[in-house]
Tab-separated table of C-alpha atoms in Angstrom:
chain	number	residue	atom	x	y	z
A	1	UNK	CA	11.740	-40.204	-96.584
A	2	UNK	CA	9.353	-39.883	-99.489
A	3	UNK	CA	7.105	-36.920	-100.317
A	4	UNK	CA	4.073	-35.348	-98.386
A	5	UNK	CA	1.544	-37.348	-99.994
A	6	UNK	CA	2.692	-40.525	-99.150
A	7	UNK	CA	3.354	-43.060	-95.829
A	8	UNK	CA	6.428	-43.654	-95.257
A	9	UNK	CA	8.258	-47.153	-93.742
A	10	UNK	CA	9.786	-46.843	-90.397
A	11	UNK	CA	11.971	-48.837	-88.309
A	12	UNK	CA	11.471	-48.649	-83.987
A	13	UNK	CA	12.234	-50.853	-81.085
A	14	UNK	CA	9.118	-52.086	-79.999
A	15	UNK	CA	7.917	-54.005	-76.701
A	16	UNK	CA	5.546	-57.031	-78.040
A	17	UNK	CA	4.306	-58.166	-74.265
A	18	UNK	CA	4.933	-57.288	-70.562
A	19	UNK	CA	7.632	-58.605	-70.469
A	20	UNK	CA	9.290	-55.158	-72.089
A	21	UNK	CA	11.789	-56.627	-74.161
A	22	UNK	CA	11.794	-54.213	-77.335
A	23	UNK	CA	13.178	-55.630	-81.275
A	24	UNK	CA	13.256	-54.511	-84.344
A	25	UNK	CA	9.836	-53.488	-85.480
A	26	UNK	CA	8.386	-51.663	-89.075
A	27	UNK	CA	5.098	-49.741	-89.493
A	28	UNK	CA	3.735	-47.074	-91.400
A	29	UNK	CA	3.854	-43.314	-89.969
A	30	UNK	CA	0.833	-41.247	-91.205
A	31	UNK	CA	1.464	-38.977	-94.656
A	32	UNK	CA	2.471	-35.584	-93.416
A	33	UNK	CA	-0.447	-33.400	-92.654
A	34	UNK	CA	-0.299	-29.553	-93.499
A	35	UNK	CA	0.363	-28.300	-89.682
A	36	UNK	CA	2.940	-31.913	-89.305
A	37	UNK	CA	6.732	-31.362	-88.877
A	38	UNK	CA	8.880	-35.640	-90.201
A	39	UNK	CA	11.624	-35.670	-87.740
A	40	UNK	CA	13.946	-37.927	-87.875
A	41	UNK	CA	15.568	-39.281	-85.301
A	42	UNK	CA	18.180	-37.903	-83.846
A	43	UNK	CA	18.397	-38.854	-80.109
A	44	UNK	CA	16.103	-40.344	-77.407
A	45	UNK	CA	16.265	-40.532	-73.548
A	46	UNK	CA	15.035	-43.348	-71.198
A	47	UNK	CA	12.873	-41.992	-69.004
A	48	UNK	CA	10.991	-44.246	-65.650
A	49	UNK	CA	8.007	-44.408	-67.823
A	50	UNK	CA	9.027	-46.437	-70.885
A	51	UNK	CA	9.660	-49.103	-68.396
A	52	UNK	CA	5.943	-48.947	-66.428
A	53	UNK	CA	4.772	-49.022	-70.373
A	54	UNK	CA	7.194	-51.655	-72.083
A	55	UNK	CA	6.098	-53.844	-68.605
A	56	UNK	CA	2.266	-52.851	-68.441
A	57	UNK	CA	2.999	-51.686	-64.587
A	58	UNK	CA	-0.073	-49.254	-64.874
A	59	UNK	CA	-2.212	-51.816	-66.871
A	60	UNK	CA	-2.953	-49.702	-69.992
A	61	UNK	CA	-0.742	-51.231	-72.327
A	62	UNK	CA	-0.955	-51.791	-75.900
A	63	UNK	CA	1.938	-53.652	-78.118
A	64	UNK	CA	3.518	-53.559	-80.377
A	65	UNK	CA	5.088	-50.718	-78.614
A	66	UNK	CA	7.390	-48.410	-79.766
A	67	UNK	CA	8.551	-46.042	-76.639
A	68	UNK	CA	10.428	-43.109	-76.644
A	69	UNK	CA	9.316	-39.492	-75.516
A	70	UNK	CA	12.836	-37.701	-75.193
A	71	UNK	CA	13.051	-37.135	-78.632
A	72	UNK	CA	15.921	-34.885	-80.253
A	73	UNK	CA	15.754	-35.254	-83.858
A	74	UNK	CA	16.521	-32.837	-87.481
A	75	UNK	CA	13.555	-31.529	-89.789
A	76	UNK	CA	13.537	-33.501	-93.102
A	77	UNK	CA	10.029	-32.354	-94.037
A	78	UNK	CA	7.511	-29.706	-93.213
A	79	UNK	CA	3.294	-29.912	-94.487
A	80	UNK	CA	2.540	-26.880	-95.974
A	81	UNK	CA	1.091	-24.988	-93.322
A	82	UNK	CA	3.892	-24.734	-91.144
A	83	UNK	CA	5.000	-21.735	-89.784
A	84	UNK	CA	7.651	-21.950	-87.313
A	85	UNK	CA	10.129	-24.790	-88.497
A	86	UNK	CA	11.885	-25.491	-91.655
A	87	UNK	CA	14.114	-28.327	-92.971
A	88	UNK	CA	16.790	-28.947	-91.678
A	89	UNK	CA	16.177	-27.353	-87.916
A	90	UNK	CA	16.647	-29.080	-84.704
A	91	UNK	CA	13.754	-29.623	-82.788
A	92	UNK	CA	12.306	-31.833	-79.604
A	93	UNK	CA	9.384	-33.691	-78.935
A	94	UNK	CA	7.972	-34.676	-75.785
A	95	UNK	CA	5.646	-36.514	-74.004
A	96	UNK	CA	2.232	-35.394	-75.827
A	97	UNK	CA	1.606	-34.903	-79.346
A	98	UNK	CA	-1.918	-34.047	-79.080
A	99	UNK	CA	-4.923	-32.434	-77.562
A	100	UNK	CA	-8.737	-31.384	-78.032
A	101	UNK	CA	-7.552	-27.132	-78.082
A	102	UNK	CA	-10.617	-26.177	-76.734
A	103	UNK	CA	-11.040	-26.672	-73.097
A	104	UNK	CA	-10.452	-25.157	-69.851
A	105	UNK	CA	-6.498	-26.705	-69.987
A	106	UNK	CA	-5.208	-26.450	-73.805
A	107	UNK	CA	-6.780	-22.114	-73.819
A	108	UNK	CA	-4.642	-21.283	-70.618
A	109	UNK	CA	-1.672	-23.146	-72.500
A	110	UNK	CA	-1.086	-25.753	-70.070
A	111	UNK	CA	-2.307	-28.676	-72.385
A	112	UNK	CA	-0.441	-31.461	-70.640
A	113	UNK	CA	-3.819	-31.497	-68.500
A	114	UNK	CA	-5.928	-32.062	-71.235
A	115	UNK	CA	-8.337	-35.006	-70.575
A	116	UNK	CA	-7.893	-35.461	-74.337
A	117	UNK	CA	-4.146	-35.567	-74.099
A	118	UNK	CA	-2.520	-37.468	-76.401
A	119	UNK	CA	0.706	-39.637	-75.635
A	120	UNK	CA	3.624	-39.328	-78.237
A	121	UNK	CA	3.327	-43.453	-77.608
A	122	UNK	CA	1.313	-46.180	-76.832
A	123	UNK	CA	-1.959	-44.397	-77.585
A	124	UNK	CA	-4.483	-43.879	-80.813
A	125	UNK	CA	-4.277	-40.845	-82.855
A	126	UNK	CA	-7.145	-38.752	-84.480
A	127	UNK	CA	-7.133	-41.123	-87.709
A	128	UNK	CA	-7.437	-44.140	-85.358
A	129	UNK	CA	-3.516	-44.940	-85.772
A	130	UNK	CA	-1.783	-46.071	-82.726
A	131	UNK	CA	0.953	-43.963	-81.630
A	132	UNK	CA	4.921	-44.681	-81.795
A	133	UNK	CA	7.690	-42.582	-80.081
A	134	UNK	CA	11.151	-41.706	-80.381
A	135	UNK	CA	13.381	-45.511	-80.098
A	136	UNK	CA	12.732	-45.418	-84.435
A	137	UNK	CA	13.751	-43.758	-87.285
A	138	UNK	CA	11.470	-40.995	-87.591
A	139	UNK	CA	7.998	-39.270	-86.640
A	140	UNK	CA	5.176	-37.272	-87.879
A	141	UNK	CA	3.852	-34.181	-84.988
A	142	UNK	CA	2.055	-30.938	-85.750
A	143	UNK	CA	3.699	-28.141	-85.274
A	144	UNK	CA	1.892	-27.381	-81.880
A	145	UNK	CA	3.945	-29.981	-80.116
A	146	UNK	CA	7.493	-29.185	-81.518
A	147	UNK	CA	9.759	-26.764	-80.149
A	148	UNK	CA	13.131	-25.668	-81.146
A	149	UNK	CA	16.729	-26.842	-79.392
A	150	UNK	CA	18.482	-23.477	-79.123
A	151	UNK	CA	21.862	-22.964	-80.792
A	152	UNK	CA	24.128	-24.034	-77.450
A	153	UNK	CA	22.505	-26.947	-76.385
A	154	UNK	CA	24.092	-30.135	-77.850
A	155	UNK	CA	20.996	-32.511	-78.869
A	156	UNK	CA	21.863	-35.093	-76.417
A	157	UNK	CA	22.138	-32.929	-73.981
A	158	UNK	CA	18.518	-31.609	-74.758
A	159	UNK	CA	16.640	-34.935	-74.918
A	160	UNK	CA	16.271	-34.926	-71.078
A	161	UNK	CA	15.289	-31.468	-70.575
A	162	UNK	CA	11.949	-32.510	-72.539
A	163	UNK	CA	10.594	-34.804	-70.022
A	164	UNK	CA	12.440	-34.468	-66.543
A	165	UNK	CA	14.264	-30.941	-67.615
A	166	UNK	CA	10.786	-29.569	-67.532
A	167	UNK	CA	8.680	-31.804	-65.183
A	168	UNK	CA	10.815	-29.754	-62.051
A	169	UNK	CA	11.013	-26.524	-64.210
A	170	UNK	CA	7.067	-25.994	-64.238
A	171	UNK	CA	5.770	-26.921	-60.913
A	172	UNK	CA	8.392	-24.341	-59.473
A	173	UNK	CA	7.250	-22.034	-61.797
A	174	UNK	CA	3.790	-22.661	-60.855
A	175	UNK	CA	3.578	-22.252	-57.678
A	176	UNK	CA	5.778	-19.590	-56.884
A	177	UNK	CA	9.150	-21.141	-55.838
A	178	UNK	CA	11.103	-19.479	-58.508
A	179	UNK	CA	12.399	-16.782	-55.925
A	180	UNK	CA	16.564	-16.673	-54.959
A	181	UNK	CA	16.638	-17.801	-51.453
A	182	UNK	CA	14.360	-20.223	-51.192
A	183	UNK	CA	14.942	-24.333	-49.266
A	184	UNK	CA	14.309	-26.642	-51.487
A	185	UNK	CA	14.281	-30.950	-51.750
A	186	UNK	CA	15.217	-32.916	-53.654
A	187	UNK	CA	13.276	-36.921	-52.935
A	188	UNK	CA	15.174	-38.854	-54.922
A	189	UNK	CA	18.049	-38.714	-56.953
A	190	UNK	CA	17.276	-40.140	-60.603
A	191	UNK	CA	17.391	-38.485	-63.725
A	192	UNK	CA	14.362	-36.209	-62.774
A	193	UNK	CA	16.419	-35.068	-58.812
A	194	UNK	CA	19.537	-34.673	-60.723
A	195	UNK	CA	17.866	-31.672	-63.023
A	196	UNK	CA	15.877	-30.885	-59.959
A	197	UNK	CA	18.939	-30.075	-58.391
A	198	UNK	CA	20.991	-28.370	-61.521
A	199	UNK	CA	17.299	-26.088	-61.889
A	200	UNK	CA	16.978	-25.056	-58.126
A	201	UNK	CA	20.804	-24.174	-57.401
A	202	UNK	CA	20.190	-22.074	-60.790
A	203	UNK	CA	17.683	-20.240	-59.292
A	204	UNK	CA	20.086	-19.728	-55.956
A	205	UNK	CA	18.086	-21.962	-54.072
A	206	UNK	CA	19.232	-23.577	-51.049
A	207	UNK	CA	18.898	-27.667	-51.752
A	208	UNK	CA	18.645	-30.571	-49.688
A	209	UNK	CA	19.149	-34.284	-51.511
A	210	UNK	CA	17.405	-36.810	-49.659
A	211	UNK	CA	17.834	-40.273	-50.050
A	212	UNK	CA	17.352	-43.980	-48.326
A	213	UNK	CA	20.852	-44.309	-47.805
A	214	UNK	CA	24.857	-42.818	-47.416
A	215	UNK	CA	25.888	-43.875	-50.826
A	216	UNK	CA	24.466	-41.027	-53.257
A	217	UNK	CA	26.310	-38.101	-50.951
A	218	UNK	CA	29.655	-37.082	-52.509
A	219	UNK	CA	28.242	-37.191	-56.137
A	220	UNK	CA	24.920	-35.129	-54.588
A	221	UNK	CA	27.036	-32.668	-52.933
A	222	UNK	CA	30.424	-33.108	-55.269
A	223	UNK	CA	28.862	-33.348	-58.908
A	224	UNK	CA	25.944	-31.383	-58.641
A	225	UNK	CA	26.505	-28.850	-55.988
A	226	UNK	CA	23.361	-29.493	-53.613
A	227	UNK	CA	23.946	-28.075	-50.493
A	228	UNK	CA	22.668	-30.393	-48.158
A	229	UNK	CA	22.030	-34.310	-48.175
A	230	UNK	CA	19.781	-35.897	-45.947
A	231	UNK	CA	19.859	-39.504	-44.961
A	232	UNK	CA	15.530	-40.481	-44.016
A	233	UNK	CA	16.435	-43.818	-42.653
A	234	UNK	CA	18.772	-41.208	-40.529
A	235	UNK	CA	16.241	-40.483	-37.341
A	236	UNK	CA	18.867	-37.672	-35.741
A	237	UNK	CA	19.116	-36.348	-39.523
A	238	UNK	CA	15.718	-35.930	-39.689
A	239	UNK	CA	14.881	-34.385	-36.644
A	240	UNK	CA	17.274	-32.083	-37.368
A	241	UNK	CA	16.092	-31.211	-40.324
A	242	UNK	CA	12.112	-30.731	-39.195
A	243	UNK	CA	10.675	-27.767	-40.335
A	244	UNK	CA	13.014	-26.443	-42.700
A	245	UNK	CA	12.016	-26.412	-46.270
A	246	UNK	CA	10.000	-24.287	-48.112
A	247	UNK	CA	9.124	-27.220	-51.306
A	248	UNK	CA	9.972	-31.202	-51.923
A	249	UNK	CA	10.325	-32.167	-55.065
A	250	UNK	CA	9.650	-35.694	-54.288
A	251	UNK	CA	10.632	-37.664	-57.388
A	252	UNK	CA	10.829	-41.844	-56.132
A	253	UNK	CA	8.644	-43.267	-58.468
A	254	UNK	CA	7.583	-46.570	-56.629
A	255	UNK	CA	5.493	-46.991	-53.000
A	256	UNK	CA	7.113	-44.973	-50.458
A	257	UNK	CA	6.092	-43.053	-46.772
A	258	UNK	CA	5.179	-39.250	-46.953
A	259	UNK	CA	4.503	-38.321	-43.221
A	260	UNK	CA	8.778	-38.750	-42.812
A	261	UNK	CA	9.011	-35.798	-45.898
A	262	UNK	CA	5.697	-34.007	-44.244
A	263	UNK	CA	7.370	-33.112	-41.120
A	264	UNK	CA	10.394	-31.390	-43.296
A	265	UNK	CA	8.247	-29.317	-44.373
A	266	UNK	CA	7.679	-25.196	-43.364
A	267	UNK	CA	4.318	-23.517	-42.323
A	268	UNK	CA	2.711	-23.126	-46.174
A	269	UNK	CA	5.305	-25.526	-47.781
A	270	UNK	CA	4.809	-27.910	-50.285
A	271	UNK	CA	4.984	-31.595	-51.323
A	272	UNK	CA	5.346	-31.732	-54.697
A	273	UNK	CA	4.126	-35.922	-56.222
A	274	UNK	CA	6.393	-36.622	-59.406
A	275	UNK	CA	7.186	-40.097	-59.254
A	276	UNK	CA	4.183	-43.010	-61.449
A	277	UNK	CA	2.965	-44.622	-58.672
A	278	UNK	CA	0.275	-47.085	-59.232
A	279	UNK	CA	-0.588	-47.822	-55.305
A	280	UNK	CA	-2.504	-45.652	-52.601
A	281	UNK	CA	-0.058	-43.248	-50.556
A	282	UNK	CA	-1.073	-42.831	-47.170
A	283	UNK	CA	-0.790	-40.276	-43.908
A	284	UNK	CA	-2.256	-39.107	-41.055
A	285	UNK	CA	-3.796	-35.859	-41.419
A	286	UNK	CA	-2.779	-33.742	-38.532
A	287	UNK	CA	0.785	-33.974	-40.497
A	288	UNK	CA	-0.396	-31.274	-43.348
A	289	UNK	CA	-3.060	-29.427	-40.834
A	290	UNK	CA	-1.229	-28.578	-38.163
A	291	UNK	CA	1.121	-26.666	-40.840
A	292	UNK	CA	-1.467	-25.298	-43.399
A	293	UNK	CA	0.793	-27.660	-45.611
A	294	UNK	CA	0.207	-28.776	-49.627
A	295	UNK	CA	0.066	-32.456	-50.725
A	296	UNK	CA	0.582	-31.569	-54.746
A	297	UNK	CA	1.343	-32.969	-57.892
A	298	UNK	CA	2.498	-31.749	-61.742
A	299	UNK	CA	2.869	-33.737	-64.529
A	300	UNK	CA	5.789	-32.882	-67.183
A	301	UNK	CA	5.141	-29.134	-68.393
A	302	UNK	CA	3.537	-27.522	-71.254
A	303	UNK	CA	5.305	-26.520	-74.645
A	304	UNK	CA	6.032	-23.129	-73.810
A	305	UNK	CA	7.312	-24.464	-70.055
A	306	UNK	CA	9.357	-26.678	-72.436
A	307	UNK	CA	10.855	-23.654	-74.284
A	308	UNK	CA	11.690	-21.531	-71.242
A	309	UNK	CA	13.412	-24.313	-69.529
A	310	UNK	CA	15.657	-24.864	-72.926
A	311	UNK	CA	16.267	-21.404	-72.956
A	312	UNK	CA	16.628	-21.501	-69.334
A	313	UNK	CA	19.543	-24.212	-69.412
A	314	UNK	CA	21.213	-22.327	-71.908
A	315	UNK	CA	21.449	-19.433	-70.229
A	316	UNK	CA	22.552	-21.016	-66.568
A	317	UNK	CA	24.641	-23.499	-68.576
A	318	UNK	CA	23.204	-26.339	-67.512
A	319	UNK	CA	23.825	-29.622	-68.836
A	320	UNK	CA	22.117	-32.599	-67.351
A	321	UNK	CA	24.310	-35.520	-67.529
A	322	UNK	CA	23.697	-38.449	-69.259
A	323	UNK	CA	25.298	-41.890	-70.738
A	324	UNK	CA	24.871	-42.471	-74.793
A	325	UNK	CA	23.990	-45.467	-75.906
A	326	UNK	CA	23.269	-47.149	-79.311
A	327	UNK	CA	20.329	-48.609	-80.086
A	328	UNK	CA	21.524	-52.922	-79.596
A	329	UNK	CA	21.770	-51.607	-75.618
A	330	UNK	CA	18.340	-50.278	-74.949
A	331	UNK	CA	16.816	-53.452	-73.123
A	332	UNK	CA	20.384	-53.859	-71.310
A	333	UNK	CA	20.570	-49.887	-70.243
A	334	UNK	CA	16.363	-50.107	-69.288
A	335	UNK	CA	17.517	-52.668	-67.213
A	336	UNK	CA	20.118	-50.863	-65.469
A	337	UNK	CA	17.338	-47.820	-65.654
A	338	UNK	CA	15.492	-50.639	-63.060
A	339	UNK	CA	17.823	-51.336	-60.709
A	340	UNK	CA	18.419	-47.569	-60.603
A	341	UNK	CA	22.001	-47.709	-62.102
A	342	UNK	CA	22.895	-44.441	-64.466
A	343	UNK	CA	24.218	-41.683	-63.310
A	344	UNK	CA	21.404	-40.317	-64.455
A	345	UNK	CA	19.958	-40.559	-67.348
A	346	UNK	CA	20.225	-42.681	-70.695
A	347	UNK	CA	20.075	-41.052	-73.881
A	348	UNK	CA	19.776	-43.422	-77.261
A	349	UNK	CA	21.909	-42.734	-80.048
A	350	UNK	CA	19.580	-43.418	-82.489
A	351	UNK	CA	20.740	-41.717	-85.835
A	352	UNK	CA	24.192	-43.870	-84.615
A	353	UNK	CA	22.593	-47.182	-84.105
A	354	UNK	CA	21.341	-47.704	-88.487
A	355	UNK	CA	18.018	-49.456	-87.248
A	356	UNK	CA	16.730	-49.041	-90.309
A	357	UNK	CA	19.493	-51.500	-91.302
A	358	UNK	CA	18.224	-53.691	-88.217
A	359	UNK	CA	16.502	-57.665	-89.618
A	360	UNK	CA	12.646	-57.279	-87.697
A	361	UNK	CA	11.847	-59.660	-85.097
A	362	UNK	CA	8.715	-61.404	-85.152
A	363	UNK	CA	6.829	-61.311	-81.972
A	364	UNK	CA	7.023	-64.621	-79.653
A	365	UNK	CA	4.404	-66.730	-79.829
């Protein structure tokens, strides 16, 4: 990997334009700073946000772009002021790799809400270089934004927890929804939704999966252990379920109506939005007013919460349900994810893909 004083050339799989197609791309990592950790990437999960970013769905993509923010790897170097990690340890890197450290969110240890947060990719680091993500052979990350992967948690299983896992854990903790006996709804059964079912069940909640059709009923009930399954297109079933849920975790990443789900909430119930949607959502105000209900949002989780959810999963024996693929399959995996054809999270075996040997492909003219 070179010495602390040298820059390092690595290979990642990058999107070159809004087609979102990924291909090998060589670039240089920054020199290892005093508090930096150099991570040799082992595995990286694929999140729906990777599609949004690679295809410029949010209108702010910069290319070439190496996606990936569910990164697990081995520490191969540390800066002289690093105290938390040493070479050989298995660690994780999530969605955020920088913050101002001075604002109210930073001082409250919820740095994901810092207005100067730095994304793990498709952003600019403090040195002016573009950030690149975990579909690469290595990353350099400040120790503050690195977490240890606990013993007892396989690295490929840990990868989705760095985004999908903490994304459902954080709002349940923040809104006081961790007590046994609560009744929760999980809207959407993808990568985040399936972890929502598992985490909520492990907290002792009665969990209802809400979906647009009956086709996922067996997997929700039999595979994931949900207590009930509700089809949003079934008026009778939705009416029977009215006023029955303490909260709904809404993971749907596309435009959808909110009113049918607000009707399912009890007094003081919470609809927690998690899907990244680039169109306005709407509802009529009495749906909220007449039950003192809340529509709120939550964004991933803090570094501390990430450490908590990793240990929570070890303690509860939870694992994510994944399909491990090689880097050469990543474009097919992204296409399948866009069709919701995965149960429930793709994880790229980066270290096993020999991506450093892949020839770089020029951008299309």
